[in-house]
Amino acid sequence: MTRVINLWSDTVTQPSQAMMDAMMRAPQGDNHRGKDTSINELEKRVAALLGKEAALFVPTGTMGNLICVMTHARTRDSEVILGHRSHIHLMEQGGIAQIGGVHHRVVTNLADGTFSLEELQQMVRTNSIHFPISALVCVENTMDGLVLPLKWLDQLGVVCKELGLPIHMDGARLFHASTALSLPPHRIVRDCTSVSLSISKGLGCPVGCLIVGSRECIRDATRIRRVLGGFMSQPGVLAACGLYALDHLLPLLPRDHHHAKIIAQGEGGGGGQYW
């Protein structure tokens, strides 16, 4: 019997029976009062994994990115500097402008997914009556399936600190970057003020994203999540799949990377992209 394995995207994966069983058994509570123990545990664990003070569960990565941008760019004259191939810029309906009122300003992504830090410095705008004010720099890791070099991320952190600009990382597939670099995720996001991390990409969950950052950042993000319709009364059933994935699927990512390399070699040295 022929068995078809769909490798088009990690978004076509289905929850395993064990994950669905965990969801059915999940304790739930009133999230309005912070009593959903499953969601509380997931947020606490992800914040610790990324070395940040707090985390917030939201339904999707698109919402997570939008919330983070709106958290940092609070005035109507703000702009965000981000790569021209980034998901936020191309694939999220221009939501940071459409909903958040935040201007996009793009810097050219290089072949390795990075961008010129010199170009970034030249693009920053401050208090002129003619222009928006640069409020945030966004990066994506992985970017089109490419893992951003750690050395470049460290250099970006130094530059943005000098410029007084926070960094948001769209880390939808951050755990893939962590696996590829053999580094803990908190090291990769060390200089990021906020990070969005999808548990539906690479971890087999049907839905979910977590925002991480400082307690102040997450406090503001919680308020914005509410107005965007992302608050849920008893989300423990969704948190349970994330907890299962952290315990049982995250440790398997090195095996997945090994298999992906074998497939790439079989295709003549090429390889697909994480999408």
Short mmCIF file of C-alpha atoms in Angstrom, two decimals:
data_model
loop_
_atom_site.label_atom_id
_atom_site.label_comp_id
_atom_site.label_asym_id
_atom_site.label_seq_id
_atom_site.Cartn_x
_atom_site.Cartn_y
_atom_site.Cartn_z
CA MET A 1 0.00 0.00 0.00
CA THR A 2 1.31 3.42 -0.96
CA ARG A 3 1.69 5.88 1.88
CA VAL A 4 1.64 9.57 1.00
CA ILE A 5 3.56 11.97 3.25
CA ASN A 6 2.68 15.61 2.59
CA LEU A 7 5.78 17.79 3.07
CA TRP A 8 4.33 20.88 1.45
CA SER A 9 4.20 22.77 4.75
CA ASP A 10 4.17 22.17 8.48
CA THR A 11 0.73 23.83 8.45
CA VAL A 12 -0.82 20.67 6.96
CA THR A 13 0.13 18.48 9.93
CA GLN A 14 -2.61 16.84 11.97
CA PRO A 15 -2.59 16.46 15.78
CA SER A 16 -1.59 12.97 16.90
CA GLN A 17 -3.99 10.87 18.91
CA ALA A 18 -1.81 11.41 21.98
CA MET A 19 -2.03 15.18 21.53
CA MET A 20 -5.81 15.04 21.15
CA ASP A 21 -6.03 12.88 24.29
CA ALA A 22 -4.01 15.51 26.17
CA MET A 23 -6.41 18.18 24.94
CA MET A 24 -9.42 16.20 26.15
CA ARG A 25 -7.90 15.77 29.62
CA ALA A 26 -6.74 19.37 30.00
CA PRO A 27 -7.78 21.20 33.16
CA GLN A 28 -9.51 24.46 32.33
CA GLY A 29 -10.64 27.49 34.24
CA ASP A 30 -11.84 31.07 33.98
CA ASN A 31 -9.15 32.87 32.01
CA HIS A 32 -10.82 36.21 32.81
CA ARG A 33 -9.52 35.81 36.36
CA GLY A 34 -6.30 34.04 35.47
CA LYS A 35 -7.63 30.68 36.65
CA ASP A 36 -6.99 28.57 33.56
CA THR A 37 -4.08 26.51 34.85
CA SER A 38 -3.26 25.00 31.46
CA ILE A 39 -2.81 28.36 29.75
CA ASN A 40 -0.91 29.70 32.75
CA GLU A 41 1.55 26.80 32.61
CA LEU A 42 2.09 27.12 28.86
CA GLU A 43 2.76 30.85 29.10
CA LYS A 44 5.15 30.35 32.02
CA ARG A 45 7.10 27.60 30.27
CA VAL A 46 7.45 29.44 26.96
CA ALA A 47 8.56 32.64 28.72
CA ALA A 48 11.25 30.63 30.53
CA LEU A 49 12.39 28.91 27.32
CA LEU A 50 12.90 32.27 25.65
CA GLY A 51 14.44 33.93 28.70
CA LYS A 52 11.74 36.59 29.07
CA GLU A 53 9.60 37.69 32.00
CA ALA A 54 6.16 36.82 30.66
CA ALA A 55 4.19 35.35 27.77
CA LEU A 56 0.71 35.66 26.29
CA PHE A 57 -1.28 33.11 24.29
CA VAL A 58 -2.98 34.36 21.11
CA PRO A 59 -4.77 32.41 18.35
CA THR A 60 -2.42 33.13 15.43
CA GLY A 61 1.03 34.39 14.53
CA THR A 62 -0.47 37.18 12.44
CA MET A 63 -2.31 38.48 15.49
CA GLY A 64 0.79 38.01 17.61
CA ASN A 65 2.91 40.12 15.26
CA LEU A 66 0.25 42.81 15.02
CA ILE A 67 -0.10 43.01 18.80
CA CYS A 68 3.65 43.30 19.27
CA VAL A 69 4.00 46.05 16.68
CA MET A 70 1.10 47.97 18.24
CA THR A 71 2.63 47.50 21.68
CA HIS A 72 5.88 49.17 20.63
CA ALA A 73 4.55 51.73 18.12
CA ARG A 74 1.93 53.49 20.21
CA THR A 75 1.53 56.80 18.35
CA ARG A 76 -0.06 57.43 14.97
CA ASP A 77 3.14 58.85 13.49
CA SER A 78 5.18 55.69 14.09
CA GLU A 79 6.92 53.52 11.54
CA VAL A 80 8.46 50.06 11.62
CA ILE A 81 11.62 49.12 9.72
CA LEU A 82 11.51 45.55 8.41
CA GLY A 83 12.80 43.35 5.62
CA HIS A 84 11.21 43.57 2.18
CA ARG A 85 10.63 39.78 2.11
CA SER A 86 9.25 39.56 5.64
CA HIS A 87 5.96 37.89 6.41
CA ILE A 88 4.70 40.93 8.31
CA HIS A 89 5.28 43.10 5.25
CA LEU A 90 4.03 40.75 2.52
CA MET A 91 1.65 38.17 3.95
CA GLU A 92 -0.36 39.76 6.77
CA GLN A 93 -2.58 42.06 4.71
CA GLY A 94 -0.63 45.13 5.77
CA GLY A 95 -2.34 44.80 9.13
CA ILE A 96 0.13 46.95 11.03
CA ALA A 97 -0.93 49.83 8.75
CA GLN A 98 -4.54 48.82 8.17
CA ILE A 99 -5.37 48.24 11.83
CA GLY A 100 -2.45 49.59 13.81
CA GLY A 101 -1.90 52.80 11.85
CA VAL A 102 1.83 52.04 11.68
CA HIS A 103 3.86 52.85 8.58
CA HIS A 104 5.96 50.11 6.89
CA ARG A 105 9.48 51.07 5.88
CA VAL A 106 11.38 48.27 4.19
CA VAL A 107 15.06 47.49 4.12
CA THR A 108 16.37 45.10 1.46
CA ASN A 109 16.80 41.52 2.64
CA LEU A 110 20.07 39.95 1.54
CA ALA A 111 20.45 36.40 0.24
CA ASP A 112 20.96 34.99 3.75
CA GLY A 113 17.82 36.65 5.15
CA THR A 114 19.67 39.44 6.94
CA PHE A 115 19.87 43.08 5.89
CA SER A 116 22.58 45.71 5.89
CA LEU A 117 22.98 47.28 9.31
CA GLU A 118 24.49 50.34 7.65
CA GLU A 119 21.35 50.70 5.53
CA LEU A 120 19.23 50.28 8.65
CA GLN A 121 21.09 53.10 10.40
CA GLN A 122 20.59 55.38 7.41
CA MET A 123 16.85 54.67 7.32
CA VAL A 124 16.08 55.61 10.92
CA ARG A 125 14.01 58.79 11.17
CA THR A 126 13.44 60.89 14.26
CA ASN A 127 11.46 64.02 14.98
CA SER A 128 10.86 65.78 11.65
CA ILE A 129 7.44 67.17 10.78
CA HIS A 130 7.78 65.64 7.31
CA PHE A 131 8.30 61.97 8.22
CA PRO A 132 7.03 59.19 10.47
CA ILE A 133 9.19 58.42 13.50
CA SER A 134 11.03 55.10 13.54
CA ALA A 135 9.77 53.15 16.56
CA LEU A 136 10.70 49.49 15.99
CA VAL A 137 12.86 47.10 13.99
CA CYS A 138 11.37 43.73 13.00
CA VAL A 139 13.26 40.60 11.98
CA GLU A 140 12.06 37.13 11.03
CA ASN A 141 13.79 33.91 12.06
CA THR A 142 13.66 31.66 10.18
CA MET A 143 13.37 33.89 7.09
CA ASP A 144 12.18 32.01 4.01
CA GLY A 145 13.60 28.88 5.66
CA LEU A 146 16.97 30.54 6.29
CA VAL A 147 18.41 30.67 9.79
CA LEU A 148 19.70 34.14 10.65
CA PRO A 149 23.37 34.04 11.71
CA LEU A 150 23.87 34.56 15.43
CA LYS A 151 26.77 36.96 14.83
CA TRP A 152 24.50 39.21 12.77
CA LEU A 153 21.75 39.10 15.42
CA ASP A 154 24.28 40.14 18.05
CA GLN A 155 25.46 43.01 15.85
CA LEU A 156 21.84 44.04 15.25
CA GLY A 157 21.30 44.13 19.01
CA VAL A 158 24.24 46.49 19.47
CA VAL A 159 23.11 48.79 16.64
CA CYS A 160 19.50 48.98 17.84
CA LYS A 161 20.63 49.67 21.40
CA GLU A 162 22.67 52.60 20.10
CA LEU A 163 19.68 53.80 18.08
CA GLY A 164 17.30 53.39 21.02
CA LEU A 165 15.03 51.09 19.02
CA PRO A 166 13.44 47.87 20.29
CA ILE A 167 13.57 44.68 18.21
CA HIS A 168 10.59 42.41 17.55
CA MET A 169 11.30 38.95 16.18
CA ASP A 170 8.70 37.09 14.16
CA GLY A 171 9.87 33.73 15.46
CA ALA A 172 7.11 31.59 14.01
CA ARG A 173 9.68 28.83 13.46
CA LEU A 174 12.18 29.91 16.10
CA PHE A 175 12.59 26.36 17.38
CA HIS A 176 13.83 25.34 13.92
CA ALA A 177 16.47 28.07 14.10
CA SER A 178 17.42 26.93 17.59
CA THR A 179 17.77 23.33 16.41
CA ALA A 180 19.80 24.27 13.34
CA LEU A 181 22.22 26.38 15.40
CA SER A 182 22.34 23.92 18.32
CA LEU A 183 21.60 26.84 20.62
CA PRO A 184 18.88 27.39 23.23
CA PRO A 185 16.16 29.72 21.94
CA HIS A 186 16.78 32.27 24.68
CA ARG A 187 20.27 32.89 23.28
CA ILE A 188 18.90 33.66 19.82
CA VAL A 189 16.32 36.18 21.11
CA ARG A 190 18.57 37.70 23.77
CA ASP A 191 18.42 41.21 22.30
CA CYS A 192 14.76 41.11 21.25
CA THR A 193 12.24 43.10 23.22
CA SER A 194 9.39 40.90 22.01
CA VAL A 195 9.03 37.62 20.13
CA SER A 196 6.08 35.81 18.56
CA LEU A 197 6.36 32.02 18.50
CA SER A 198 3.88 29.76 16.68
CA ILE A 199 3.19 26.34 18.19
CA SER A 200 1.29 25.35 15.05
CA LYS A 201 4.50 25.42 12.99
CA GLY A 202 7.02 22.68 13.55
CA LEU A 203 5.32 21.38 16.69
CA GLY A 204 2.19 19.83 15.24
CA CYS A 205 -0.39 21.88 17.15
CA PRO A 206 -3.60 22.80 15.33
CA VAL A 207 -3.58 26.43 16.49
CA GLY A 208 -1.76 28.89 18.68
CA CYS A 209 0.99 31.47 19.10
CA LEU A 210 2.71 32.94 22.11
CA ILE A 211 4.06 36.46 22.53
CA VAL A 212 6.94 36.85 24.97
CA GLY A 213 8.55 39.92 26.47
CA SER A 214 8.82 41.96 29.64
CA ARG A 215 5.94 42.07 32.11
CA GLU A 216 5.18 45.62 30.97
CA CYS A 217 5.19 44.56 27.30
CA ILE A 218 2.83 41.64 27.99
CA ARG A 219 0.55 43.83 30.11
CA ASP A 220 0.12 46.18 27.15
CA ALA A 221 -0.20 43.26 24.73
CA THR A 222 -2.98 41.76 26.85
CA ARG A 223 -5.03 44.92 26.45
CA ILE A 224 -4.51 45.03 22.68
CA ARG A 225 -5.36 41.32 22.36
CA ARG A 226 -8.74 42.06 23.89
CA VAL A 227 -9.74 44.71 21.35
CA LEU A 228 -8.57 42.49 18.46
CA GLY A 229 -10.83 39.67 19.63
CA GLY A 230 -8.02 37.33 20.64
CA PHE A 231 -9.07 36.77 24.25
CA MET A 232 -10.65 33.38 25.03
CA SER A 233 -12.53 32.44 28.19
CA GLN A 234 -11.27 28.86 28.61
CA PRO A 235 -8.37 28.23 26.23
CA GLY A 236 -6.86 25.38 28.27
CA VAL A 237 -7.83 22.82 25.67
CA LEU A 238 -5.58 24.66 23.17
CA ALA A 239 -2.81 25.17 25.70
CA ALA A 240 -2.74 21.43 26.33
CA CYS A 241 -1.58 20.70 22.79
CA GLY A 242 1.24 23.21 23.24
CA LEU A 243 2.31 21.60 26.52
CA TYR A 244 2.25 18.17 24.88
CA ALA A 245 4.35 19.49 22.00
CA LEU A 246 6.96 20.96 24.33
CA ASP A 247 7.29 17.68 26.18
CA HIS A 248 7.12 15.19 23.30
CA LEU A 249 7.67 16.89 19.93
CA LEU A 250 10.20 19.64 20.54
CA PRO A 251 12.86 17.05 21.48
CA LEU A 252 12.29 15.37 18.09
CA LEU A 253 13.20 18.41 15.96
CA PRO A 254 16.85 17.32 15.56
CA ARG A 255 15.56 14.07 14.05
CA ASP A 256 13.32 16.03 11.69
CA HIS A 257 16.29 18.13 10.56
CA HIS A 258 18.30 14.97 9.95
CA HIS A 259 15.51 13.56 7.78
CA ALA A 260 15.16 16.85 5.91
CA LYS A 261 18.87 16.81 5.04
CA ILE A 262 18.55 13.26 3.71
CA ILE A 263 15.65 14.32 1.49
CA ALA A 264 17.55 17.40 0.30
CA GLN A 265 20.54 15.27 -0.66
CA GLY A 266 18.23 12.95 -2.55
CA GLU A 267 16.97 15.93 -4.50
CA GLY A 268 20.45 16.72 -5.78
CA GLY A 269 21.65 18.88 -2.94
CA GLY A 270 18.70 21.25 -3.02
CA GLY A 271 16.16 21.55 -0.28
CA GLY A 272 12.78 22.98 0.45
CA GLN A 273 12.05 25.95 2.66
CA TYR A 274 10.14 26.09 5.91
CA TRP A 275 7.02 28.00 5.06
#
